[in-house]
Coordinates of C-alpha atoms in Angstrom, one line a residue:
X20 CA -13.3 -4.5 -10.7
X21 CA -11.8 -2.2 -8.1
X22 CA -13.4 1.5 -8.5
X23 CA -11.0 3.4 -6.5
X24 CA -7.8 1.6 -7.2
X25 CA -8.6 1.2 -11.2
X26 CA -9.3 5.2 -10.9
X27 CA -6.4 6.2 -9.1
X28 CA -4.1 3.6 -11.6
X29 CA -5.7 5.6 -14.8
X30 CA -4.3 8.8 -12.9
X31 CA -1.0 8.0 -12.3
X32 CA -0.5 5.9 -15.6
X33 CA -3.3 7.9 -18.1
X34 CA -1.0 10.8 -19.7
X35 CA -0.3 10.9 -23.0
X36 CA -3.8 11.7 -23.7
X37 CA -4.1 15.6 -22.1
X38 CA -8.3 16.1 -22.3
X39 CA -8.3 12.3 -20.5
X40 CA -5.7 13.3 -17.8
X41 CA -8.1 16.6 -17.3
X42 CA -11.0 14.9 -17.2
X43 CA -10.0 12.0 -14.7
X44 CA -8.9 15.5 -12.2
X45 CA -12.1 16.5 -12.5
X46 CA -15.0 13.6 -11.9
X47 CA -16.4 13.0 -8.7
X48 CA -17.4 10.2 -6.8
X49 CA -20.6 9.3 -9.0
X50 CA -18.7 10.5 -12.4
X51 CA -15.7 7.8 -11.3
X52 CA -18.1 5.0 -10.2
X53 CA -20.2 5.2 -14.0
X54 CA -16.0 5.3 -15.7
X55 CA -14.8 2.2 -13.9
X56 CA -17.6 -0.2 -12.5
X57 CA -16.9 -1.4 -16.5
X58 CA -14.4 -2.4 -19.4
X59 CA -16.3 -1.3 -22.2
X60 CA -18.3 -4.4 -23.2
X61 CA -16.5 -6.0 -26.3
X62 CA -19.6 -8.1 -28.1
X63 CA -20.0 -8.9 -32.3
X64 CA -20.7 -5.1 -32.6
X65 CA -17.5 -4.5 -31.7
X66 CA -16.5 -1.8 -29.2
X67 CA -19.5 1.5 -28.5
X68 CA -19.7 3.9 -25.7
X69 CA -19.2 7.3 -24.3
X70 CA -16.1 9.6 -25.2
X71 CA -14.3 10.4 -22.4
X72 CA -11.7 8.7 -19.4
X73 CA -12.0 5.5 -17.7
X74 CA -12.9 1.8 -19.0
X75 CA -16.1 1.9 -19.6
X76 CA -15.1 5.1 -22.4
X77 CA -14.2 5.1 -25.7
X78 CA -10.5 6.9 -25.5
X79 CA -7.0 6.0 -27.0
X80 CA -6.3 4.1 -24.3
X81 CA -9.4 1.0 -24.2
X82 CA -8.7 1.7 -28.5
X83 CA -5.5 0.2 -28.0
X84 CA -6.3 -2.3 -25.7
X85 CA -9.3 -4.1 -28.3
X86 CA -6.3 -3.6 -31.1
X87 CA -4.3 -5.8 -28.9
X88 CA -6.4 -8.6 -28.1
X89 CA -7.3 -8.6 -31.6
X90 CA -3.9 -8.5 -32.8
X91 CA -2.9 -11.3 -30.6
X92 CA -6.0 -13.0 -32.0
X93 CA -5.1 -13.3 -36.0
X94 CA -1.6 -13.6 -35.1
X95 CA -2.9 -17.1 -33.4
X96 CA -4.6 -18.0 -36.1
X97 CA -2.9 -16.7 -39.0
X98 CA 0.9 -16.7 -40.3
X99 CA 1.0 -13.2 -42.2
X100 CA -1.9 -11.0 -40.8
X101 CA -3.4 -7.6 -42.0
X102 CA -6.4 -5.8 -41.0
X103 CA -8.1 -2.9 -43.1
X104 CA -9.1 0.2 -41.3
X105 CA -12.1 2.6 -41.7
X106 CA -12.9 5.7 -40.1
X107 CA -16.2 8.0 -39.7
X108 CA -16.3 11.5 -39.2
X109 CA -17.4 11.7 -34.9
X110 CA -15.0 12.9 -32.7
X111 CA -11.7 11.7 -32.7
X112 CA -12.4 8.8 -35.1
X113 CA -9.8 10.1 -36.8
X114 CA -7.9 9.5 -34.4
X115 CA -8.8 6.5 -32.7
X116 CA -8.1 4.7 -36.3
X117 CA -4.3 5.6 -36.2
X118 CA -4.3 4.5 -32.5
X119 CA -5.2 1.0 -33.6
X120 CA -2.9 0.8 -36.5
X121 CA -0.2 1.7 -34.2
X122 CA -0.3 -1.1 -32.5
X123 CA -1.4 -3.4 -35.5
X124 CA 1.5 -2.8 -36.8
X125 CA 3.7 -2.9 -34.0
X126 CA 2.2 -6.7 -33.7
X127 CA 3.3 -7.2 -36.9
X128 CA -0.1 -7.0 -38.3
X129 CA -0.2 -4.8 -42.1
X130 CA -2.4 -2.0 -42.2
X131 CA -4.4 -1.2 -44.8
X132 CA -6.4 2.2 -44.2
X133 CA -8.0 5.0 -45.6
X134 CA -6.8 8.1 -46.3
X135 CA -9.5 9.7 -45.6
X136 CA -13.3 8.9 -43.7
X137 CA -15.5 6.6 -45.4
X138 CA -18.7 5.1 -45.4
X139 CA -19.2 1.4 -43.0
X140 CA -19.5 -0.5 -46.5
X141 CA -16.0 -0.2 -47.9
X142 CA -14.1 -1.5 -45.1
X143 CA -16.5 -4.8 -45.7
X144 CA -15.2 -4.2 -49.9
X145 CA -11.7 -3.2 -48.9
X146 CA -11.1 -7.0 -46.4
X147 CA -12.6 -8.9 -49.6
X148 CA -11.4 -6.5 -52.0
X149 CA -7.0 -7.1 -50.6
X150 CA -7.5 -10.6 -49.0
X151 CA -7.6 -8.7 -45.6
X152 CA -7.8 -10.9 -41.7
X153 CA -10.0 -8.2 -40.6
X154 CA -11.4 -4.8 -40.9
X155 CA -11.8 -2.2 -38.3
X156 CA -14.4 0.4 -38.5
X157 CA -14.1 3.6 -36.4
X158 CA -17.7 4.7 -35.5
X159 CA -20.8 4.6 -33.4
X160 CA -23.1 4.9 -36.2
X161 CA -26.6 7.2 -35.6
X162 CA -25.9 7.6 -32.8
X163 CA -25.3 11.4 -30.6
X164 CA -22.0 12.8 -31.0
X165 CA -20.9 12.2 -27.9
X166 CA -20.2 8.4 -28.6
X167 CA -18.0 6.3 -30.3
X168 CA -17.2 3.0 -31.0
X169 CA -14.9 0.1 -32.8
X170 CA -16.7 -2.6 -34.9
X171 CA -14.6 -5.6 -36.0
X172 CA -14.8 -7.1 -39.6
X173 CA -14.1 -11.2 -40.0
X174 CA -11.6 -11.9 -43.4
X175 CA -15.2 -12.6 -45.3
X176 CA -16.1 -8.3 -45.1
X177 CA -18.5 -9.7 -42.5
X178 CA -19.1 -8.1 -38.7
X179 CA -17.4 -10.9 -36.8
X180 CA -19.6 -14.2 -35.4
X181 CA -20.1 -14.7 -31.7
X182 CA -17.4 -17.3 -31.5
X183 CA -15.1 -14.8 -33.1
X184 CA -16.2 -12.0 -30.7
X185 CA -15.9 -14.2 -27.6
X186 CA -12.2 -15.5 -29.2
X187 CA -11.4 -11.5 -29.4
X188 CA -12.9 -10.7 -26.1
X189 CA -10.5 -13.2 -24.1
X190 CA -7.5 -12.3 -25.6
X191 CA -8.3 -8.8 -24.6
X192 CA -9.5 -10.0 -21.3
X193 CA -5.8 -11.3 -20.6
X194 CA -4.7 -7.5 -21.3
X195 CA -3.2 -4.6 -18.8
X196 CA -3.9 -1.7 -20.5
X197 CA -1.4 -0.5 -19.6
X198 CA 2.2 -2.7 -19.5
X199 CA 0.7 -5.2 -22.5
X200 CA -0.4 -2.8 -25.0
X201 CA 2.9 -2.6 -27.8
X202 CA 2.3 0.4 -29.4
X203 CA 4.9 2.8 -32.2
X204 CA 4.7 5.7 -34.0
X205 CA 2.9 5.5 -37.1
X206 CA 4.6 8.0 -40.1
X207 CA 7.9 5.1 -39.2
X208 CA 5.4 2.2 -39.3
X209 CA 4.0 4.1 -42.8
X210 CA 7.6 4.7 -44.1
X211 CA 8.5 0.7 -44.0
X212 CA 5.7 -0.3 -45.3
X213 CA 4.0 -1.8 -42.7
X214 CA 0.9 0.8 -42.3
X215 CA 0.1 1.3 -45.8
X216 CA -2.9 3.1 -47.8
X217 CA -5.3 2.3 -49.4
X218 CA -5.6 2.9 -53.3
X219 CA -8.1 4.9 -55.4
X220 CA -8.4 1.6 -57.1
X221 CA -10.3 0.8 -54.2
X222 CA -12.5 3.2 -53.6
X223 CA -13.6 3.5 -57.8
X224 CA -13.8 -0.3 -58.0
X225 CA -15.9 0.4 -54.8
X226 CA -18.4 3.2 -56.6
X227 CA -19.0 0.6 -60.0
X228 CA -19.7 -2.3 -57.6
X229 CA -22.5 -0.5 -56.7
X230 CA -23.6 0.9 -60.1
X231 CA -23.5 -2.2 -61.0
X232 CA -26.2 -3.3 -58.8
X233 CA -28.9 -1.4 -61.2
X234 CA -31.6 -3.2 -62.0
X235 CA -33.0 -1.3 -65.3
X236 CA -31.0 -3.8 -67.7
X237 CA -31.1 -1.3 -70.5
X238 CA -34.7 0.3 -69.6
X239 CA -34.9 4.5 -69.8
X240 CA -36.4 6.6 -67.1
X241 CA -36.1 10.5 -66.3
X242 CA -33.4 10.8 -64.4
X243 CA -33.5 14.7 -64.1
X244 CA -35.4 14.0 -61.1
X245 CA -35.1 16.5 -58.7
X246 CA -33.1 15.1 -55.6
X247 CA -32.3 17.0 -51.8
X248 CA -29.6 14.5 -50.0
X249 CA -28.1 14.9 -46.7
X250 CA -25.0 13.1 -45.7
X251 CA -26.0 14.5 -41.9
X252 CA -22.3 15.5 -41.0
X253 CA -21.2 12.2 -42.0
X254 CA -19.3 9.7 -44.9
X255 CA -22.1 9.9 -47.5
X256 CA -20.8 13.0 -49.5
X257 CA -18.4 11.9 -51.7
X258 CA -19.1 8.4 -52.4
X259 CA -23.0 8.7 -52.8
X260 CA -23.4 12.5 -54.9
X261 CA -20.3 10.5 -57.1
X262 CA -22.7 7.3 -57.7
X263 CA -25.5 9.4 -58.8
X264 CA -24.0 11.5 -61.0
X265 CA -22.0 8.9 -62.1
X266 CA -25.3 7.1 -63.0
X267 CA -27.0 10.2 -64.8
X268 CA -28.8 12.0 -62.0
X269 CA -27.2 15.7 -62.1
X270 CA -30.0 17.6 -60.1
X271 CA -28.4 17.1 -56.9
X272 CA -29.0 19.7 -53.7
X273 CA -27.4 18.5 -50.6
X274 CA -28.3 20.0 -47.1
X275 CA -25.3 23.1 -47.1
X276 CA -25.5 22.8 -42.9
X277 CA -25.1 18.9 -43.0
X278 CA -22.9 18.7 -46.6
X279 CA -18.8 18.7 -44.6
X280 CA -17.6 16.1 -42.1
X281 CA -18.6 16.9 -38.3
X282 CA -18.7 15.2 -35.4
X283 CA -20.1 17.7 -33.5
X284 CA -24.0 17.3 -36.1
X285 CA -24.5 21.0 -34.8
X286 CA -28.2 20.7 -36.8
X287 CA -29.2 17.5 -36.2
X288 CA -27.9 16.2 -32.6
X289 CA -29.2 12.8 -33.2
X290 CA -28.3 11.9 -36.9
X291 CA -30.1 9.0 -37.0
X292 CA -32.4 9.1 -40.8
X293 CA -35.1 6.6 -38.6
X294 CA -35.9 10.7 -36.5
X295 CA -38.1 13.3 -38.1
X296 CA -35.9 15.6 -36.2
X297 CA -33.0 14.2 -38.1
X298 CA -34.8 14.9 -41.7
X299 CA -35.9 18.5 -40.6
X300 CA -33.7 20.5 -42.2
X301 CA -33.3 18.3 -45.4
X302 CA -37.4 18.4 -45.8
X303 CA -36.9 22.6 -45.4
X304 CA -34.8 22.2 -48.7
X305 CA -36.9 20.1 -50.2
X306 CA -39.6 22.2 -49.3
X307 CA -37.6 25.4 -50.8
X308 CA -36.3 23.5 -53.8
X309 CA -39.9 21.8 -55.0
X310 CA -37.8 18.7 -54.1
X311 CA -39.3 15.7 -56.0
X312 CA -37.3 13.0 -53.4
X313 CA -35.2 13.8 -50.5
X314 CA -32.6 11.5 -49.3
X315 CA -30.4 11.4 -45.9
X316 CA -27.7 8.7 -44.7
X317 CA -26.2 8.3 -41.4
X318 CA -22.3 9.5 -40.3
X319 CA -21.2 6.1 -41.5
X320 CA -23.2 5.8 -44.2
X321 CA -24.4 2.7 -44.0
X322 CA -28.1 3.8 -43.7
X323 CA -30.6 5.9 -46.1
X324 CA -34.1 8.1 -44.8
X325 CA -36.1 8.9 -47.6
X326 CA -39.1 12.2 -47.6
X327 CA -41.0 12.0 -51.1
X328 CA -44.2 14.2 -52.4
X329 CA -47.6 12.7 -52.1
X330 CA -50.7 13.5 -53.8
X331 CA -51.3 16.4 -51.8
X332 CA -48.1 17.6 -52.1
X333 CA -46.9 17.6 -48.3
X334 CA -43.0 15.9 -47.6
X335 CA -44.1 12.3 -46.0
X336 CA -41.3 10.4 -44.9
X337 CA -40.8 6.4 -45.5
X338 CA -40.2 3.5 -42.9
X339 CA -37.1 1.5 -43.2
X340 CA -40.1 -1.5 -43.5
X341 CA -42.0 0.6 -46.3
X342 CA -39.1 1.3 -48.3
X343 CA -37.6 -1.9 -48.2
X344 CA -40.7 -3.4 -49.2
X345 CA -41.2 -1.0 -52.0
X346 CA -37.7 -1.5 -53.4
X347 CA -37.8 -5.4 -52.7
X348 CA -40.9 -5.5 -55.1
X349 CA -39.7 -3.2 -57.5
X350 CA -36.1 -5.4 -57.7
X351 CA -38.7 -8.5 -58.1
X352 CA -40.9 -7.4 -61.2
X353 CA -38.4 -5.9 -62.3
X354 CA -36.1 -9.3 -63.1
X355 CA -38.9 -11.0 -63.3
X356 CA -39.9 -8.6 -66.4
X357 CA -35.9 -8.7 -68.1
X358 CA -35.7 -12.8 -68.0
X359 CA -32.7 -12.3 -64.7
X360 CA -34.5 -13.5 -61.7
X361 CA -31.8 -16.8 -60.3
X362 CA -33.5 -19.8 -60.1
X363 CA -33.0 -20.5 -56.7
X364 CA -34.1 -16.8 -55.5
X365 CA -33.7 -15.1 -51.7
X366 CA -34.7 -12.9 -50.1
X367 CA -33.3 -11.7 -45.8
X368 CA -35.0 -10.1 -43.5
X369 CA -34.4 -9.4 -39.5
X370 CA -36.9 -11.2 -37.0
X371 CA -38.5 -7.9 -36.4
X372 CA -38.6 -6.4 -40.0
X373 CA -42.2 -6.5 -42.0
X374 CA -43.8 -9.5 -42.2
X375 CA -45.4 -8.3 -45.4
X376 CA -42.1 -8.7 -46.7
X377 CA -42.2 -12.8 -46.7
X378 CA -45.9 -11.5 -48.6
X379 CA -44.1 -10.1 -51.4
X380 CA -41.2 -12.6 -52.0
X381 CA -43.5 -15.4 -52.1
X382 CA -45.6 -14.3 -54.7
X383 CA -42.8 -13.5 -57.0
X384 CA -41.3 -17.1 -56.4
X385 CA -38.6 -15.8 -54.3
X386 CA -37.3 -17.5 -51.0
X387 CA -37.8 -15.7 -47.1
X388 CA -34.6 -16.3 -44.3
X389 CA -35.4 -14.9 -41.1
X390 CA -31.9 -13.7 -39.0
X391 CA -31.6 -12.2 -36.1
X392 CA -31.7 -8.1 -35.5
X393 CA -28.2 -7.4 -37.1
X394 CA -27.5 -7.1 -41.0
X395 CA -24.6 -9.3 -39.8
X396 CA -26.9 -12.1 -39.6
X397 CA -27.1 -11.4 -43.6
X398 CA -24.6 -10.7 -44.4
X399 CA -23.7 -13.9 -42.2
X400 CA -26.2 -15.9 -45.0
X401 CA -25.0 -13.9 -48.0
X402 CA -21.4 -16.1 -47.5
X403 CA -23.6 -18.9 -46.7
X404 CA -24.5 -19.0 -50.6
X405 CA -21.7 -18.1 -51.1
X406 CA -20.5 -21.3 -49.2
X407 CA -22.8 -23.2 -52.2
X408 CA -21.5 -22.1 -55.3
X409 CA -25.3 -19.9 -54.6
X410 CA -24.7 -16.0 -54.2
X411 CA -26.4 -14.9 -57.0
X412 CA -29.1 -16.5 -55.5
X413 CA -29.0 -13.8 -53.5
X414 CA -31.2 -10.7 -54.7
X415 CA -32.1 -8.7 -52.0
X416 CA -31.2 -7.9 -47.7
X417 CA -33.5 -5.5 -45.4
X418 CA -34.0 -4.5 -41.9
X419 CA -37.1 -2.3 -40.3
X420 CA -33.5 -0.2 -39.1
X421 CA -33.3 1.4 -42.3
X422 CA -30.7 -1.0 -43.9
X423 CA -30.8 -2.4 -47.4
X424 CA -28.3 -4.8 -49.5
X425 CA -28.9 -5.5 -53.5
X426 CA -25.6 -7.6 -54.1
X427 CA -23.7 -10.1 -52.6
X428 CA -20.1 -7.0 -52.9
X429 CA -20.2 -6.1 -48.9
X430 CA -21.4 -8.1 -46.5
X431 CA -23.2 -5.1 -44.0
X432 CA -25.8 -2.4 -44.8
X433 CA -24.6 -0.3 -47.6
X434 CA -26.3 3.2 -47.6
X435 CA -24.0 4.3 -50.8
X436 CA -26.0 1.4 -52.3
X437 CA -29.5 1.8 -50.7
X438 CA -29.5 5.9 -51.9
X439 CA -28.7 5.1 -55.2
X440 CA -31.6 1.9 -55.7
X441 CA -33.9 4.4 -54.2
X442 CA -33.2 7.2 -56.6
X443 CA -33.8 4.4 -59.4
X444 CA -36.6 2.7 -58.0
X445 CA -38.0 6.9 -57.6
X446 CA -37.1 7.8 -61.2
X447 CA -38.4 4.4 -62.7
X448 CA -41.7 4.9 -61.0
X449 CA -42.5 8.6 -62.0
X450 CA -41.0 8.6 -65.0
X451 CA -45.0 6.5 -65.1
X452 CA -46.4 9.0 -62.9
X453 CA -46.3 7.0 -60.2
X454 CA -45.4 8.0 -56.7
X455 CA -44.1 6.1 -54.4
X456 CA -46.6 6.5 -51.7
X457 CA -49.1 5.1 -54.9
X458 CA -47.4 1.7 -55.0
X459 CA -47.2 1.9 -51.5
X460 CA -50.8 2.2 -51.0
X461 CA -51.1 -0.7 -53.9
X462 CA -49.6 -2.8 -51.7
X463 CA -50.9 -2.4 -48.8
X464 CA -54.2 -2.9 -51.9
X465 CA -52.6 -6.3 -52.6
X466 CA -51.6 -7.9 -48.4
X467 CA -52.9 -6.4 -46.5
X468 CA -52.3 -2.9 -44.5
X469 CA -49.4 -3.5 -41.9
X470 CA -48.2 -1.0 -39.1
X471 CA -44.7 -2.1 -37.8
X472 CA -43.7 0.3 -35.5
X473 CA -40.0 0.7 -32.9
X474 CA -39.9 2.3 -29.3
X475 CA -37.0 3.1 -27.6
X476 CA -36.6 3.2 -23.6
X477 CA -33.1 5.0 -22.1
X478 CA -31.6 3.6 -19.3
X479 CA -28.5 4.6 -18.6
X480 CA -25.6 3.5 -16.5
X481 CA -24.8 0.9 -14.2
X482 CA -28.5 1.0 -12.3
X483 CA -29.6 1.0 -15.9
X484 CA -28.3 -2.0 -17.0
X485 CA -29.3 -3.9 -14.4
X486 CA -33.2 -2.5 -14.8
X487 CA -33.1 -3.6 -18.0
X488 CA -32.2 -7.3 -17.0
X489 CA -34.9 -7.6 -14.5
X490 CA -37.3 -6.1 -16.8
X491 CA -36.4 -8.6 -19.6
X492 CA -37.0 -11.3 -16.6
X493 CA -40.8 -10.1 -16.2
X494 CA -41.1 -10.5 -19.7
X495 CA -39.9 -13.7 -19.2
X496 CA -42.4 -14.5 -16.5
X497 CA -45.9 -15.3 -18.7
X498 CA -47.8 -12.3 -20.2
X499 CA -51.0 -13.4 -21.1
X500 CA -51.9 -10.3 -23.9
X501 CA -51.1 -6.8 -24.8
X502 CA -53.9 -4.4 -25.6
X503 CA -56.5 -7.3 -25.6
X504 CA -55.1 -9.2 -28.4
X505 CA -53.7 -12.8 -26.8
X506 CA -50.7 -13.9 -26.6
X507 CA -50.8 -17.1 -29.0
X508 CA -46.8 -18.6 -28.7
X509 CA -43.9 -16.7 -27.1
X510 CA -40.6 -17.3 -29.0
X511 CA -37.8 -16.8 -26.8
X512 CA -34.4 -16.6 -28.9
X513 CA -31.8 -17.1 -25.2
X514 CA -32.2 -20.6 -26.1
X515 CA -31.6 -20.6 -29.7
X516 CA -34.3 -21.2 -32.4
X517 CA -34.8 -22.2 -35.8
X518 CA -30.5 -23.3 -35.9
X519 CA -30.1 -18.4 -35.1
X520 CA -27.7 -18.2 -32.4
X521 CA -28.7 -17.0 -28.9
X522 CA -29.6 -13.8 -28.4
X523 CA -31.8 -11.9 -25.8
X524 CA -34.8 -11.2 -27.8
X525 CA -38.4 -12.5 -27.3
X526 CA -41.2 -12.8 -30.0
X527 CA -44.6 -12.9 -28.4
X528 CA -47.0 -13.8 -31.2
X529 CA -50.4 -12.5 -31.0
X530 CA -53.8 -13.0 -32.2
X531 CA -55.4 -11.3 -35.7
X532 CA -52.0 -11.7 -37.5
X533 CA -49.7 -9.0 -34.6
X534 CA -46.7 -9.7 -33.2
X535 CA -44.4 -7.4 -30.0
X536 CA -40.5 -7.9 -30.2
X537 CA -38.6 -7.3 -27.1
X538 CA -35.0 -6.5 -27.1
X539 CA -31.9 -4.5 -24.7
X540 CA -29.6 -3.1 -27.8
X541 CA -26.3 -4.7 -28.5
X542 CA -24.7 -1.1 -28.4
X543 CA -26.9 1.9 -26.9
X544 CA -28.5 1.5 -22.9
X545 CA -31.3 1.1 -24.6
X546 CA -34.4 -1.5 -24.4
X547 CA -36.5 -1.5 -27.5
X548 CA -40.5 -2.4 -28.5
X549 CA -41.5 -3.4 -31.6
X550 CA -44.4 -4.0 -32.8
X551 CA -46.7 -4.9 -36.3
X552 CA -50.3 -4.4 -36.7
X553 CA -52.1 -6.6 -39.1
X554 CA -55.7 -4.7 -39.9
X555 CA -58.1 -4.0 -42.2
X556 CA -57.3 0.1 -42.0
X557 CA -54.4 2.1 -40.8
X558 CA -57.0 3.9 -38.7
X559 CA -58.2 0.6 -37.4
X560 CA -53.9 -0.6 -37.2
X561 CA -52.7 2.4 -35.6
X562 CA -55.6 2.2 -32.5
X563 CA -54.2 -0.9 -32.3
X564 CA -50.8 -0.4 -31.5
X565 CA -51.7 2.2 -29.7
X566 CA -53.5 -0.2 -27.3
X567 CA -50.1 -2.6 -27.1
X568 CA -47.7 -0.2 -26.5
X569 CA -49.4 1.0 -22.9
X570 CA -50.1 -2.6 -22.4
X571 CA -46.4 -3.1 -23.0
X572 CA -45.2 -0.1 -21.2
X573 CA -46.6 -1.3 -18.2
X574 CA -43.7 -4.1 -17.9
X575 CA -41.3 -0.8 -17.7

């Protein structure tokens, strides 16, 4: 792309958004380069980028172009296409949803749009419930407030496949961002029935589907446990509190400063429940209220983080791996106890998720399916089971990045479901005088101590993108050991392994049942290291993990 020419074209033609026009006029040379050195990449995660002016930014023009490409793809493959649209609390999410709806309607694609902001799993649910051909969610998940994104779902309610993403991208690349995009008036399209608001019936059906995931099967538990909940200024407030209250959990305190939707995230600049800082205010509330359990969902409510009180009375954050292991064990023991385990039970996890999950699954006679990083691959496995007439075989899926799903009613991780099932599990054990940290220690005693950590390294802009590629090549060129532990095998997923799609991921299997996974993020300018260490105890594991990380960082 010729940066100067494209920039000047935008100056002339991008006049319908005053903020974009003003930003263009203020840009210096380095800002112009970063904003125009490429088109915002479209992949299986759709679009994600910084909000602003330019081809490498999220704005009404890049959103409209992506929507035109998706509309062309749908019309090419279907006679009467339709799409579901949802949006979160981020800056301009409602505007981008409206722009997308206008483009789809102008292209003869029927639009079903949520009338207010909603969690990401409700888009997956509504696609299936309304028999739509596709879904679009305007969200940047847990990224800082300067980001937004455009996530695309297929007719199965699962994020689009690599193949579909490639075909949609081909349609997008044919378009000129200013002259080839058809659009119209939202209100006129709504009046004509081309844009339709999704009814309360669909929302209630989603909540009922979540409630049906209970594995108590009639058992009584103490639902008066004190819960502190934070939606982190996102979409979770209404569906999470409604689900919990309808299931009997009424002792809920919501973190006031993080209760209402706010794309600026004033008290949690990085609204990710994986990050301690995002959980800090909720933990303060928990101490003040003497709460039993603290929950937080990210802005689009597909991830859940928790803090629990340990035996010393201190609040302890649990990782996504730890919560996933606890839920897996709880679901398995309850299903077996009540005779509700299917004939061929299946648990699905990602390759970077704690391997202890496989040991727990094996103990209960559950088959494990490992997939690439990204919950869409877990959703894909549910779809495969459904085609075999075995959807009921799926009992749980989880990933280390705080994503969980216990049912097949959606094909993406669901923070509403996760929050509810965590509360049920917590109440079950609390009724028996057991804390979640107690239960976790019991699992470690049974299966051995395992430590999994994630380390992220940011590489911004065009120079950062090039550097990440060079780093991956360094790792590929051959590593003998990490932290003194010999590399026994290298799995390079770029070539496709075990029938999985090709992906820029390296997994080093080390001696002593340890591993290192290296991958560039598909949605952020980051390189990620996933370290897994098995050891006799926590202290040894932490020491060995530190040595492995230090060794890996020499490649950065």
